Each structure stands twice: as structure tokens, then as C-alpha cells.
DNA sequence: GTCTATAATTAGATAGAC
DNA sequence: GTCTATCTAATTATAGAC
């Protein structure tokens, strides 16, 4: 029962507990929002998946809207961290090898985090306040960093190349349940991931 | 006021009026379901976009679920009609030309009907009863017809090639509002459509 | 910091007037 | 065939106990 006495410092502080709970809620929010969209996701289901109750969500995040922003920050932050990490380890490879390997890593990320693409499609569909926030706060920064990754296609083809890369490298994993039933292929298998990464990389950087 | 007297046949019969209303509702349903997902779309909003009231929806379609199936039938049917039409006009071109032109036509269709891809991603994300219905009723038939279109890649690469094509050829148009704000490109312009169609076709059939 | 209870809105489905 | 009114259940946000 009593794991802590009054005079000993607690094993986890209140600040730690706070962060832990917020973390669990945001993680569940990323899943729900990307699966069901903003309207379709209910704060009760999010609370349930996080193992707590609906009241706590409005305590930690003022509103459903603010929770959605926290979820967006999280999934985009994970992508950026992954890209940075891969960039420093690539060092001075030649440009084409760098570009191919960055594409492969992008595909691998999508395999592990299908929520990113689900989230982006979910929000990009209608010209509402959340789409504008997502573009202005995160996507513009990502989009303008593309040349630094060694991925070419500046000029008028850039938007086309961008959405070809995003689409070709993400959809397979974002509709994984459908893919399993439709084709028999399990997109989460290591073999499928590497095959897809290689296919997309070779198509875009021949 | 009275455009019809009692003894003259009405300008539009009741059966015609029925079909017209059903058509308007299904059209609005395709938009709403693809934009907001099944849960996120409300039958009241669908009725509003169709210029009628919520009660009529349960009269013409028994439930929200049945309305969703009617919407799926419609958008998939439009794709199939378009493919069939293009196939007969292609006649005896050589295989590579045929394949490239079928891909171009698929991209053009997505430009005019971004709802198809939105609908597919919306449903493919979770392993629920609607995803299984969509795969079994429509997608399997489409997927198995691919070889007949001159698009190769049978064998273990087929699922990968399929989702590369779908993703590369659809995302740009499905997130058109986002694309405009992010890149300045308007994906609905004739120039953007043909540029994208050509890019995807040349990437997949070099 | 966490949870339960509740207020105000909105959802899908039904019933009945015209 | 169409529309309004209403029922039940679910939604977000809030208030207060612990």
C-alpha cells in the first residue's frame, strides 16, 4: 500500500507525474486525431486510450483545439529529430547517395509513424483554421528545408516533386490495414519497409 | 404560382424528383465523408449541403451507414467509368504508351475527384467494418484489373507499385488547400494537372 | 493532480403533419 | 416526397470532491 512515508522524498515528483500524464494523453491524441480527424476524435476516447478520464484533458490542455496543437507539435517534432539525426551521420557522402538515403529514411519514418501522413491529409483537405496553423507553424519550415537535404527539384517542379515523394513514401503505411486485406502484404514487416524505401529512392533518384 | 393544373401531367414526375433528391444527397455525402470521415461528418451538414433537411436522409437511406455505402458506390463507379472510357479509345497502342496514358488519365481523374483518395485514406486507416466492406466490394476488383490496363509489376512488387502510383498521383490534389498555402501552386489549374500527370507517368514508365 | 458529476450542445433515428 | 418536432445518446467544457 504505502510506498512512500511522509518524510522521505517521493519516488516520482508531482512535476514528473504531470509530464508523464501529459505525455500519455498527447500520444493517444496523435493516434485518435490521425485516425478519426479532428471532429471524429472524441476527448473521451483519447482519455480512455491514455488510461485516464476526460476531465484531465481539459485540465492539462485548455481545450480540444489546444490538445490537437500539442499532438501536431509532437508528430512533426519526431520527424525533424529523425531527419537531423540521419543528416549528421551521413557526413560527406556524394549528393546522389545522400538524397537516396534521406528518402529511404523518410520512408522508414513513415513506416514507424503512419500518423504523420494521416494527420497531414486529414488537415490538408479543407481550408480551415487548423490547416493554416499547421502550414504556417510547421510545414513551411519543413518544405523550405528540402534543398538542404540534397533533394533537388528547385523551380516550378518542386511542389510536384514534394507531393510525389510524400505520397509515394507514405500511403502504403498509412492504409496498412487496408493493404493487408487487399494485397496480403504486411506493410509493417521489415522486408516490406526496405523494399518500399528502395523502390521510392530509386524511382526519384535514378 | 401554380405551374401545374390538376389534369395536366406534372413537369417532373415523383420518381424523377426522388432520383434528383437522392442524387443531391449522395453528392453532398461524398464531399462530407471524404472531408471529415465517417464519424466527423454529420447527417445534418450533409442535408444542408444538399439543400434539404436531415429527416429526408433517413427516409431515402435507412441509416448513416447505408448513405456512406451509396457514397462509396458513387465515387468508385465514377473512376471505373472513366477508366473503361479511356481504355476503348486507346485501342492498339503499344504497351508502354498505353501504360503511360492510363497513368495520366488516373492522375487527371484524381484532379477532378479528389474525394476518391480522401475516401480511401479515410477508410484504410482502421480495421473496421467499413474498411472491410470497401475492400471486398470495390477495391479487390479494381486491384485485380490492374494487369489488364497494361500496368506491369506483377509478382512481389505489385502492392508496392500500386501504392506508389496511388500516392504519387493523388496526394497533390487531395490536399489542394494545403498545397496552395504551402507552395503557392494551385493544383486545380490545367497546367498543374498536366505537369503532374506527365511527371508521374514518366517516373513509373521511364 | 486526479477523478466524478453535470451543464449545454449536438449527434442519428423516429413520428407525424402536409 | 418533403419538412418540422422530438427522443435518446453522445459530445465538450466546467465545477467541486478528494
Coordinates of C-alpha atoms (C1' of nucleotides) in Angstrom, one line a residue:
Chain A
X1 CA 0.0 0.0 0.0
X2 CA 2.0 2.9 1.4
X3 CA 5.1 3.0 -0.8
X4 CA 6.1 6.4 0.5
X5 CA 6.3 7.8 4.0
X6 CA 5.7 11.4 4.9
X7 CA 9.3 12.4 5.4
X8 CA 11.0 10.6 2.5
X9 CA 11.1 12.3 -0.9
X10 CA 8.6 10.7 -3.2
X11 CA 9.8 8.3 -5.9
X12 CA 8.2 10.4 -8.6
X13 CA 7.7 14.1 -8.0
X14 CA 4.4 15.8 -8.9
X15 CA 6.1 17.6 -11.8
X16 CA 7.3 14.2 -13.2
X17 CA 3.9 12.7 -12.8
X18 CA 2.4 15.7 -14.6
X19 CA 4.8 15.3 -17.6
X20 CA 4.1 11.6 -17.7
X21 CA 0.4 12.0 -17.8
X22 CA 0.6 14.8 -20.4
X23 CA 2.8 12.6 -22.5
X24 CA 0.4 9.7 -22.4
X25 CA -2.5 11.9 -23.4
X26 CA -0.6 13.5 -26.3
X27 CA 0.4 10.1 -27.5
X28 CA -3.2 8.9 -27.5
X29 CA -4.3 12.2 -29.1
X30 CA -1.9 11.7 -32.1
X31 CA -3.4 8.3 -32.7
X32 CA -7.0 9.4 -32.4
X33 CA -6.8 12.6 -34.4
X34 CA -4.8 10.9 -37.2
X35 CA -7.3 8.0 -37.3
X36 CA -10.6 9.9 -37.0
X37 CA -9.8 13.5 -37.8
X38 CA -10.5 16.5 -35.5
X39 CA -14.3 16.2 -35.4
X40 CA -14.3 12.4 -35.4
X41 CA -12.0 12.0 -32.4
X42 CA -13.6 12.4 -29.0
X43 CA -11.8 13.6 -26.0
X44 CA -13.3 10.7 -24.0
X45 CA -11.8 8.1 -26.4
X46 CA -8.4 9.9 -26.1
X47 CA -8.6 9.8 -22.4
X48 CA -9.6 6.2 -22.4
X49 CA -6.6 5.2 -24.6
X50 CA -4.4 7.2 -22.3
X51 CA -5.7 5.3 -19.3
X52 CA -7.3 8.3 -17.6
X53 CA -10.5 10.3 -17.7
X54 CA -12.0 13.1 -19.9
X55 CA -11.8 15.7 -17.1
X56 CA -8.0 15.5 -17.0
X57 CA -7.7 16.6 -20.7
X58 CA -9.3 20.0 -20.1
X59 CA -7.1 20.3 -17.0
X60 CA -3.8 19.7 -18.8
X61 CA -4.8 21.2 -22.2
X62 CA -7.4 24.0 -22.0
X63 CA -9.4 22.8 -25.0
X64 CA -9.7 20.1 -27.7
X65 CA -8.1 22.6 -30.0
X66 CA -5.0 23.1 -27.8
X67 CA -4.7 19.3 -27.4
X68 CA -4.7 19.0 -31.2
X69 CA -1.9 21.5 -31.5
X70 CA 0.2 19.6 -28.9
X71 CA -0.4 16.4 -31.0
X72 CA 0.8 18.2 -34.2
X73 CA 3.9 19.5 -32.4
X74 CA 4.7 16.0 -31.3
X75 CA 4.5 14.2 -34.6
X76 CA 6.3 16.9 -36.5
X77 CA 9.0 17.1 -33.9
X78 CA 9.6 13.4 -34.1
X79 CA 10.1 13.7 -37.9
X80 CA 12.5 16.6 -37.6
X81 CA 14.6 14.9 -34.9
X82 CA 14.9 11.8 -37.1
X83 CA 16.0 13.8 -40.1
X84 CA 18.6 15.8 -38.1
X85 CA 19.9 12.6 -36.7
X86 CA 20.3 10.9 -40.1
X87 CA 21.9 14.0 -41.6
X88 CA 24.8 14.2 -39.2
X89 CA 25.6 10.5 -39.7
X90 CA 25.6 10.9 -43.5
X91 CA 28.5 13.3 -43.4
X92 CA 30.3 13.9 -46.7
X93 CA 28.7 11.3 -49.0
X94 CA 28.2 12.4 -52.6
X95 CA 24.9 14.2 -53.3
X96 CA 23.0 11.4 -55.0
X97 CA 23.8 8.9 -52.3
X98 CA 22.8 11.5 -49.7
X99 CA 19.5 12.1 -51.5
X100 CA 18.7 8.4 -51.8
X101 CA 19.5 7.7 -48.2
X102 CA 17.4 10.7 -47.0
X103 CA 14.4 9.4 -49.0
X104 CA 14.9 5.9 -47.6
X105 CA 15.0 7.3 -44.1
X106 CA 11.8 9.3 -44.7
X107 CA 10.1 6.1 -45.9
X108 CA 11.3 4.2 -42.8
X109 CA 10.0 7.0 -40.6
X110 CA 6.5 6.8 -42.2
X111 CA 6.6 3.0 -41.6
X112 CA 7.1 3.6 -37.9
X113 CA 4.9 6.7 -37.6
X114 CA 2.0 6.3 -40.1
X115 CA 0.2 9.0 -38.0
X116 CA 2.2 11.8 -39.7
X117 CA 0.8 11.3 -43.1
X118 CA -2.7 10.6 -41.8
X119 CA -2.5 13.8 -39.8
X120 CA -1.4 15.8 -42.8
X121 CA -4.0 14.5 -45.2
X122 CA -6.7 14.9 -42.5
X123 CA -5.8 18.5 -42.2
X124 CA -4.9 19.5 -45.7
X125 CA -8.3 18.7 -47.1
X126 CA -10.2 21.8 -46.0
X127 CA -9.2 25.4 -45.7
X128 CA -9.9 25.9 -42.0
X129 CA -8.0 27.4 -39.1
X130 CA -6.2 24.2 -38.2
X131 CA -4.8 23.7 -41.7
X132 CA -3.5 27.3 -41.8
X133 CA -1.9 26.9 -38.3
X134 CA -0.2 23.6 -39.4
X135 CA 1.2 25.1 -42.6
X136 CA 2.4 28.3 -41.0
X137 CA 3.8 26.7 -37.8
X138 CA 5.4 23.6 -39.2
X139 CA 5.0 22.7 -42.9
X140 CA 6.6 25.9 -44.3
X141 CA 9.8 25.3 -42.3
X142 CA 9.9 21.6 -43.4
X143 CA 9.2 22.5 -47.1
X144 CA 11.9 25.1 -47.2
X145 CA 14.5 22.8 -45.7
X146 CA 14.2 20.3 -48.5
X147 CA 17.1 21.8 -50.6
X148 CA 19.4 21.3 -47.7
X149 CA 18.7 17.6 -47.6
X150 CA 20.3 17.2 -51.0
X151 CA 16.9 16.6 -52.7
X152 CA 17.0 18.7 -55.8
X153 CA 14.0 19.9 -57.9
X154 CA 14.0 23.6 -57.2
X155 CA 11.9 25.7 -59.5
X156 CA 8.4 25.1 -60.8
X157 CA 8.7 21.3 -60.4
X158 CA 9.4 21.5 -56.6
X159 CA 5.7 21.3 -55.4
X160 CA 5.1 18.3 -57.7
X161 CA 8.2 16.5 -56.6
X162 CA 7.4 17.2 -53.0
X163 CA 3.9 15.7 -53.1
X164 CA 5.1 12.7 -55.2
X165 CA 7.7 11.9 -52.6
X166 CA 5.2 12.3 -49.7
X167 CA 2.5 10.3 -51.4
X168 CA 4.7 7.5 -52.8
X169 CA 6.6 7.2 -49.5
X170 CA 3.6 7.3 -47.1
X171 CA 0.4 5.9 -48.4
X172 CA 1.4 2.2 -48.2
X173 CA 1.9 2.5 -44.4
X174 CA -0.9 4.9 -43.7
X175 CA -3.5 2.5 -45.0
X176 CA -1.8 -0.6 -43.7
X177 CA -5.0 -2.4 -42.5
X178 CA -6.5 -1.9 -46.0
X179 CA -3.3 -3.1 -47.7
X180 CA -3.2 -6.3 -45.7
X181 CA -6.7 -7.2 -46.7
X182 CA -6.3 -6.0 -50.3
X183 CA -2.9 -7.4 -51.2
X184 CA -1.9 -9.8 -48.5
X185 CA 1.3 -7.7 -47.9
X186 CA 2.0 -6.6 -44.3
X187 CA 3.5 -3.1 -44.6
X188 CA 4.9 -3.2 -41.1
X189 CA 7.3 -6.2 -41.9
X190 CA 11.0 -5.3 -42.2
X191 CA 11.1 -6.7 -45.7
X192 CA 8.2 -4.6 -46.9
X193 CA 9.7 -1.4 -45.4
X194 CA 13.1 -1.8 -47.0
X195 CA 11.6 -2.9 -50.4
X196 CA 9.4 0.2 -50.4
X197 CA 12.2 2.5 -49.3
X198 CA 14.4 1.2 -52.0
X199 CA 11.7 1.4 -54.7
X200 CA 10.8 5.0 -53.9
X201 CA 14.5 6.1 -53.6
X202 CA 15.4 4.5 -57.0
X203 CA 12.4 6.0 -58.7
X204 CA 13.1 9.5 -57.5
X205 CA 16.9 9.4 -57.8
X206 CA 17.6 7.1 -60.8
Chain B
X1 CA -47.5 30.3 -58.7
X2 CA -49.4 27.2 -59.9
X3 CA -47.2 25.9 -62.7
X4 CA -49.2 22.7 -62.9
X5 CA -53.0 22.2 -63.1
X6 CA -54.7 19.1 -61.7
X7 CA -55.3 17.5 -65.1
X8 CA -52.0 18.1 -66.8
X9 CA -49.1 15.6 -66.3
X10 CA -46.5 17.2 -64.0
X11 CA -43.3 18.6 -65.5
X12 CA -41.3 16.3 -63.3
X13 CA -42.7 13.0 -62.0
X14 CA -42.4 11.9 -58.4
X15 CA -39.9 9.2 -59.4
X16 CA -37.8 11.8 -61.2
X17 CA -37.9 14.1 -58.2
X18 CA -37.0 11.2 -56.0
X19 CA -33.9 10.4 -58.0
X20 CA -32.9 14.0 -58.2
X21 CA -33.0 14.4 -54.4
X22 CA -31.2 11.2 -53.8
X23 CA -28.5 12.3 -56.2
X24 CA -28.0 15.6 -54.5
X25 CA -27.8 13.9 -51.1
X26 CA -25.2 11.3 -52.3
X27 CA -23.1 14.0 -53.9
X28 CA -23.1 16.0 -50.7
X29 CA -22.3 12.8 -48.7
X30 CA -19.3 12.1 -50.9
X31 CA -17.9 15.5 -50.1
X32 CA -18.6 15.4 -46.4
X33 CA -17.4 11.8 -45.7
X34 CA -14.2 12.3 -47.7
X35 CA -13.5 15.6 -45.9
X36 CA -14.5 14.7 -42.3
X37 CA -14.5 10.9 -42.2
X38 CA -17.5 8.8 -41.2
X39 CA -17.7 10.0 -37.6
X40 CA -16.8 13.5 -38.3
X41 CA -19.5 14.0 -41.0
X42 CA -22.9 14.8 -39.6
X43 CA -26.1 14.0 -41.5
X44 CA -27.4 17.5 -40.8
X45 CA -24.4 19.0 -42.6
X46 CA -24.9 16.7 -45.5
X47 CA -28.5 17.6 -45.7
X48 CA -27.6 21.2 -45.5
X49 CA -25.1 21.0 -48.4
X50 CA -27.7 19.1 -50.4
X51 CA -30.2 21.9 -49.8
X52 CA -32.7 19.8 -47.8
X53 CA -33.2 18.6 -44.2
X54 CA -31.9 15.8 -42.0
X55 CA -35.2 13.9 -41.9
X56 CA -35.0 13.2 -45.7
X57 CA -31.8 11.4 -45.3
X58 CA -33.2 8.6 -43.1
X59 CA -36.2 8.5 -45.5
X60 CA -34.1 7.9 -48.6
X61 CA -31.3 5.9 -47.0
X62 CA -32.2 3.9 -43.9
X63 CA -29.1 4.9 -41.9
X64 CA -25.9 6.9 -42.0
X65 CA -24.1 3.6 -42.7
X66 CA -26.2 3.0 -45.8
X67 CA -25.7 6.5 -47.0
X68 CA -21.9 6.0 -46.7
X69 CA -22.1 2.9 -48.9
X70 CA -24.1 4.8 -51.5
X71 CA -21.4 7.5 -51.4
X72 CA -18.6 4.8 -51.9
X73 CA -20.5 3.2 -54.8
X74 CA -20.8 6.6 -56.5
X75 CA -17.1 7.7 -56.3
X76 CA -15.7 4.2 -57.2
X77 CA -18.3 4.0 -60.1
X78 CA -17.1 7.3 -61.5
X79 CA -13.5 6.0 -61.6
X80 CA -14.4 2.8 -63.3
X81 CA -16.5 4.5 -65.9
X82 CA -13.6 6.9 -66.6
X83 CA -11.1 4.0 -67.0
X84 CA -13.3 2.0 -69.2
X85 CA -14.0 5.0 -71.4
X86 CA -10.2 5.8 -71.8
X87 CA -9.4 2.1 -72.5
X88 CA -11.6 1.7 -75.5
X89 CA -10.3 5.0 -77.1
X90 CA -6.7 3.8 -76.6
X91 CA -7.1 0.8 -79.0
X92 CA -4.0 -0.9 -80.2
X93 CA -1.2 1.5 -78.9
X94 CA 2.0 -0.2 -77.8
X95 CA 2.1 -1.4 -74.2
X96 CA 4.3 1.4 -72.8
X97 CA 2.3 4.2 -74.4
X98 CA -0.9 2.6 -73.1
X99 CA 0.5 2.3 -69.6
X100 CA 1.7 5.9 -69.6
X101 CA -1.6 7.2 -70.9
X102 CA -3.6 5.2 -68.3
X103 CA -1.5 6.7 -65.5
X104 CA -2.0 10.2 -66.9
X105 CA -5.8 9.6 -67.0
X106 CA -5.7 8.3 -63.4
X107 CA -4.0 11.5 -62.3
X108 CA -6.4 13.6 -64.2
X109 CA -9.3 11.8 -62.6
X110 CA -7.8 12.5 -59.1
X111 CA -7.5 16.2 -60.0
X112 CA -11.2 16.3 -60.8
X113 CA -12.3 14.0 -58.0
X114 CA -10.0 14.4 -55.0
X115 CA -12.7 12.8 -52.9
X116 CA -11.7 9.3 -54.1
X117 CA -8.3 9.3 -52.4
X118 CA -9.6 11.1 -49.4
X119 CA -12.3 8.5 -49.0
X120 CA -9.7 5.6 -49.4
X121 CA -7.3 7.0 -46.9
X122 CA -10.1 7.9 -44.5
X123 CA -11.3 4.3 -44.6
X124 CA -8.0 2.4 -45.0
X125 CA -6.6 3.6 -41.6
X126 CA -8.5 1.3 -39.3
X127 CA -9.6 -2.3 -39.5
X128 CA -13.3 -1.7 -39.1
X129 CA -16.4 -3.0 -40.8
X130 CA -16.5 -0.2 -43.4
X131 CA -12.9 -0.8 -44.5
X132 CA -13.6 -4.5 -45.0
X133 CA -16.8 -3.7 -47.0
X134 CA -14.9 -1.2 -49.2
X135 CA -12.0 -3.7 -49.9
X136 CA -14.3 -6.7 -50.6
X137 CA -16.9 -4.8 -52.6
X138 CA -14.8 -2.5 -54.7
X139 CA -11.0 -2.4 -54.1
X140 CA -10.3 -6.1 -54.8
X141 CA -12.0 -5.8 -58.2
X142 CA -10.0 -2.6 -59.1
X143 CA -6.7 -4.1 -57.8
X144 CA -7.1 -7.3 -59.8
X145 CA -7.9 -5.3 -63.0
X146 CA -4.5 -3.6 -63.0
X147 CA -2.7 -6.0 -65.3
X148 CA -5.4 -5.6 -67.9
X149 CA -4.5 -1.8 -68.0
X150 CA -1.0 -2.6 -69.3
X151 CA 0.5 -1.6 -65.9
X152 CA 3.1 -4.3 -65.2
X153 CA 4.7 -5.1 -61.9
X154 CA 3.1 -8.5 -61.2
X155 CA 4.8 -10.5 -58.5
X156 CA 6.0 -9.4 -55.1
X157 CA 6.5 -5.7 -56.2
X158 CA 2.8 -5.3 -57.2
X159 CA 1.5 -4.0 -53.8
X160 CA 4.4 -1.5 -53.6
X161 CA 3.9 -0.3 -57.2
X162 CA 0.2 0.1 -56.6
X163 CA 0.5 2.3 -53.5
X164 CA 3.3 4.3 -55.1
X165 CA 1.1 5.1 -58.1
X166 CA -1.9 5.9 -55.9
X167 CA 0.1 8.1 -53.5
X168 CA 2.1 9.9 -56.1
X169 CA -0.9 10.5 -58.3
X170 CA -3.4 11.6 -55.7
X171 CA -2.0 13.4 -52.7
X172 CA -1.3 16.7 -54.5
X173 CA -4.9 17.1 -55.4
X174 CA -6.3 15.7 -52.1
X175 CA -4.6 18.3 -50.0
X176 CA -5.1 21.1 -52.5
X177 CA -6.0 23.8 -49.9
X178 CA -2.8 23.0 -48.0
X179 CA -0.7 22.9 -51.2
X180 CA -1.9 26.4 -52.2
X181 CA -0.9 27.9 -48.9
X182 CA 2.3 25.9 -48.6
X183 CA 3.8 26.2 -52.1
X184 CA 1.7 28.8 -54.0
X185 CA 0.8 26.2 -56.6
X186 CA -2.9 25.8 -57.5
X187 CA -3.3 22.0 -58.1
X188 CA -6.6 22.6 -59.9
X189 CA -5.0 24.6 -62.7
X190 CA -4.8 22.9 -66.1
X191 CA -1.1 23.4 -66.2
X192 CA -0.5 21.8 -62.8
X193 CA -2.7 18.8 -63.7
X194 CA -0.8 18.0 -66.9
X195 CA 2.6 18.7 -65.3
X196 CA 1.8 16.3 -62.5
X197 CA 0.3 13.6 -64.8
X198 CA 3.4 13.7 -67.0
X199 CA 5.8 13.6 -64.1
X200 CA 4.1 10.5 -62.5
X201 CA 3.8 8.8 -65.9
X202 CA 7.5 9.3 -66.7
X203 CA 8.6 8.2 -63.3
X204 CA 6.7 5.0 -63.3
X205 CA 7.2 4.1 -67.0
X206 CA 10.6 5.5 -68.0
Chain C
dG1 C1' -3.0 16.1 -9.9
dT2 C1' -6.8 13.2 -10.4
dC3 C1' -11.5 11.9 -10.7
dT4 C1' -16.8 12.1 -10.7
dA5 C1' -20.9 14.8 -11.7
dT6 C1' -23.2 17.8 -14.5
dA7 C1' -24.5 21.7 -17.9
dA8 C1' -25.1 22.9 -22.6
dT9 C1' -24.8 21.3 -27.5
dT10 C1' -25.1 18.3 -30.9
dA11 C1' -25.5 13.7 -32.8
dG12 C1' -28.6 9.9 -35.5
dA13 C1' -33.1 8.0 -35.8
dT14 C1' -38.2 8.3 -35.4
dA15 C1' -43.2 10.1 -35.8
dG16 C1' -46.5 12.7 -37.8
dA17 C1' -48.2 16.9 -40.4
dC18 C1' -48.9 18.4 -45.1
Chain D
dG1 C1' -41.9 13.1 -51.1
dT2 C1' -40.8 16.6 -48.1
dC3 C1' -40.4 19.0 -43.7
dT4 C1' -40.7 20.0 -38.6
dA5 C1' -40.6 18.3 -33.9
dT6 C1' -38.9 15.2 -30.7
dC7 C1' -36.5 11.2 -28.4
dT8 C1' -32.2 9.1 -26.8
dA9 C1' -27.4 9.1 -26.7
dA10 C1' -23.0 11.3 -27.2
dT11 C1' -20.3 15.4 -27.4
dT12 C1' -17.1 19.4 -24.9
dA13 C1' -16.3 22.1 -21.2
dT14 C1' -16.9 23.2 -16.3
dA15 C1' -17.3 22.7 -11.0
dG16 C1' -16.2 20.6 -7.0
dA17 C1' -14.7 16.5 -4.0
dC18 C1' -10.5 14.2 -2.6

